[in-house]
């Protein structure tokens, strides 16, 4: 027995009937330790077992609950051995078929016994059949009750079936008491942290009501209640979960606002010089975000800003200007990129830009070894290196900055929320509170910006530099490859250059690179007059740099590449891009790739060379690329079609994986959640910790290591 007033999260599952050590272990596997965990282990879907259907009325494809008498049970030796059991009621017959069965099972299905079963009827060898139905033998004189609510189907695990999960969930629900409304107010068992003000303002159910509605929906509820986002219980929990996430992100922000950072940019001499030597003037969009950043840098607390802008909108120049504010005042800057190739591009760019300003630019990647590494670390440590560019190697333990004032993270979508927060922690550990500028490769849909990036202020460059001509996109099937070859020849004979991008489903980088090598050989055979280069992720940095240089200088006409060239590569003379098997990539990624062309003054083309047959949905997806060159629009479509996990990338799971909420389905909640979070921070700060603990638990602790 449990003591009165005990909280559900303090009551272990073993206090439930039928939960011994063995079951406890299995429950631990799916993260269930106590009764609160159990109540927050929510059903995936529902089944309707609230009525019995007469056998004669069933049609194929229906999932039904029936009851009848066993007419015969035989083992059949067809292509596969199976147990066939014929069941009848006063309206008709149906066959139950089992491919895995025991003798005991065969015996229990003896002719004459009454069976109640549940499953999907399909057309089979002998009329309608149900494969592997769930079934119960109804004993004589026993009247089995029909369920009075929809049946929950829970995420399960090996050796822990639905019946058991349902049974213990029912026991846990009983702890919520007879009068849920009253109990939730007295906080006896399960704290409802949300204050009345929020409950009524946002029209929410109480927590206990919500939990009951989710586990045991009433008969009248439609089966797709939850997937449609219409279950008010789910609505309430999704709201609370999104609120917890937002509060967590916001807390990172308010925590950092408490910290001290250097005020930068009082003189801003270097940035003035830099602007003077630029061959172009900033767009209005660039000027505006540069001002926003400059204002932040001048404050005594760390900047945390997200810089968004479409591919080619000129984020790098803005990053350079920001860096100069720090360098001018004697602080160091770290610029981190997600891939070596992109980091190298930045390095080449910044070296050239900053050379005349007499600024020392350094390079560090995981592959920097030996003397070069030692020297680089030294020059970072003694402050000689003013701007350090590289991959995440920039934040390994051995890298000790003398006076780090600004961190710039490019193409943030490749890094996880975790990495971003961990990095901030690392900076703090060193008693440094640098400013942070986070740049994204492509625009982020508003819903994701509001959830995944709620810890950052937002700046948007909403225009492209003048003179850009939109890339023309064609969707062409792989049968028309010869035509594509001619297009490449035409482009090259007109002194233009082209990319050929290979995509592969294989996760292995080795296989991707191999495939690119094979493609390059084929193309070389088919296009003997054209000089072809190859670049992929497995080449040494020096080799990659060499190939890029050759391409940039026009010695190579066609560059065969893996998606390593997705980000950052800037060769204005390239005006044609062929993407093989574009159906394998997300829209945002395609947009990013396509952004490698259309940088010069000629008309550019992108050919999406798809593999036939292509599904209707696949065609629809690719046609978004033909219709639009607006990164913000494409990002929204990408989110709609693929969901947030895919759009943010695998790295982003973790902090951004939700138990109940679904960013696409619950998009409409986000504005309310934002408002609610402001109210909570102002008036109810005491519920922030418990909410975060309930929904994010241990996930947030990594950031404090
Ligand atoms: P992204 O935002 O995709 O990172 P980049 O910073 O790489 O874009 O800029 C794309 C190209 O546009 C570069 O060649 C850059 O020099 C050029 N560029 C940036 N700003 C301007 C501008 N205001 N006018 C003309 N060209 C610009
Ligand atoms: Mg860029």
PDB file of C-alpha atoms and ligand atoms in Angstrom, residues 315-316 342 346 410-411 568, ligand 2:
ATOM      1  CA  UNK A 315      25.324  36.014 -44.771  1.00  0.00           C
ATOM      2  CA  UNK A 316      29.079  35.581 -44.884  1.00  0.00           C
ATOM      3  CA  UNK A 342      32.734  24.662 -46.127  1.00  0.00           C
ATOM      4  CA  UNK A 346      35.434  30.275 -45.452  1.00  0.00           C
ATOM      5  CA  UNK A 410      27.587  28.597 -39.854  1.00  0.00           C
ATOM      6  CA  UNK A 411      24.922  26.330 -41.290  1.00  0.00           C
ATOM      7  CA  UNK A 568      29.111  27.314 -49.132  1.00  0.00           C
TER       8      UNK A 568
HETATM    9 MG1  LIG B   2      26.875  30.576 -46.535  1.00  0.00          MG
END
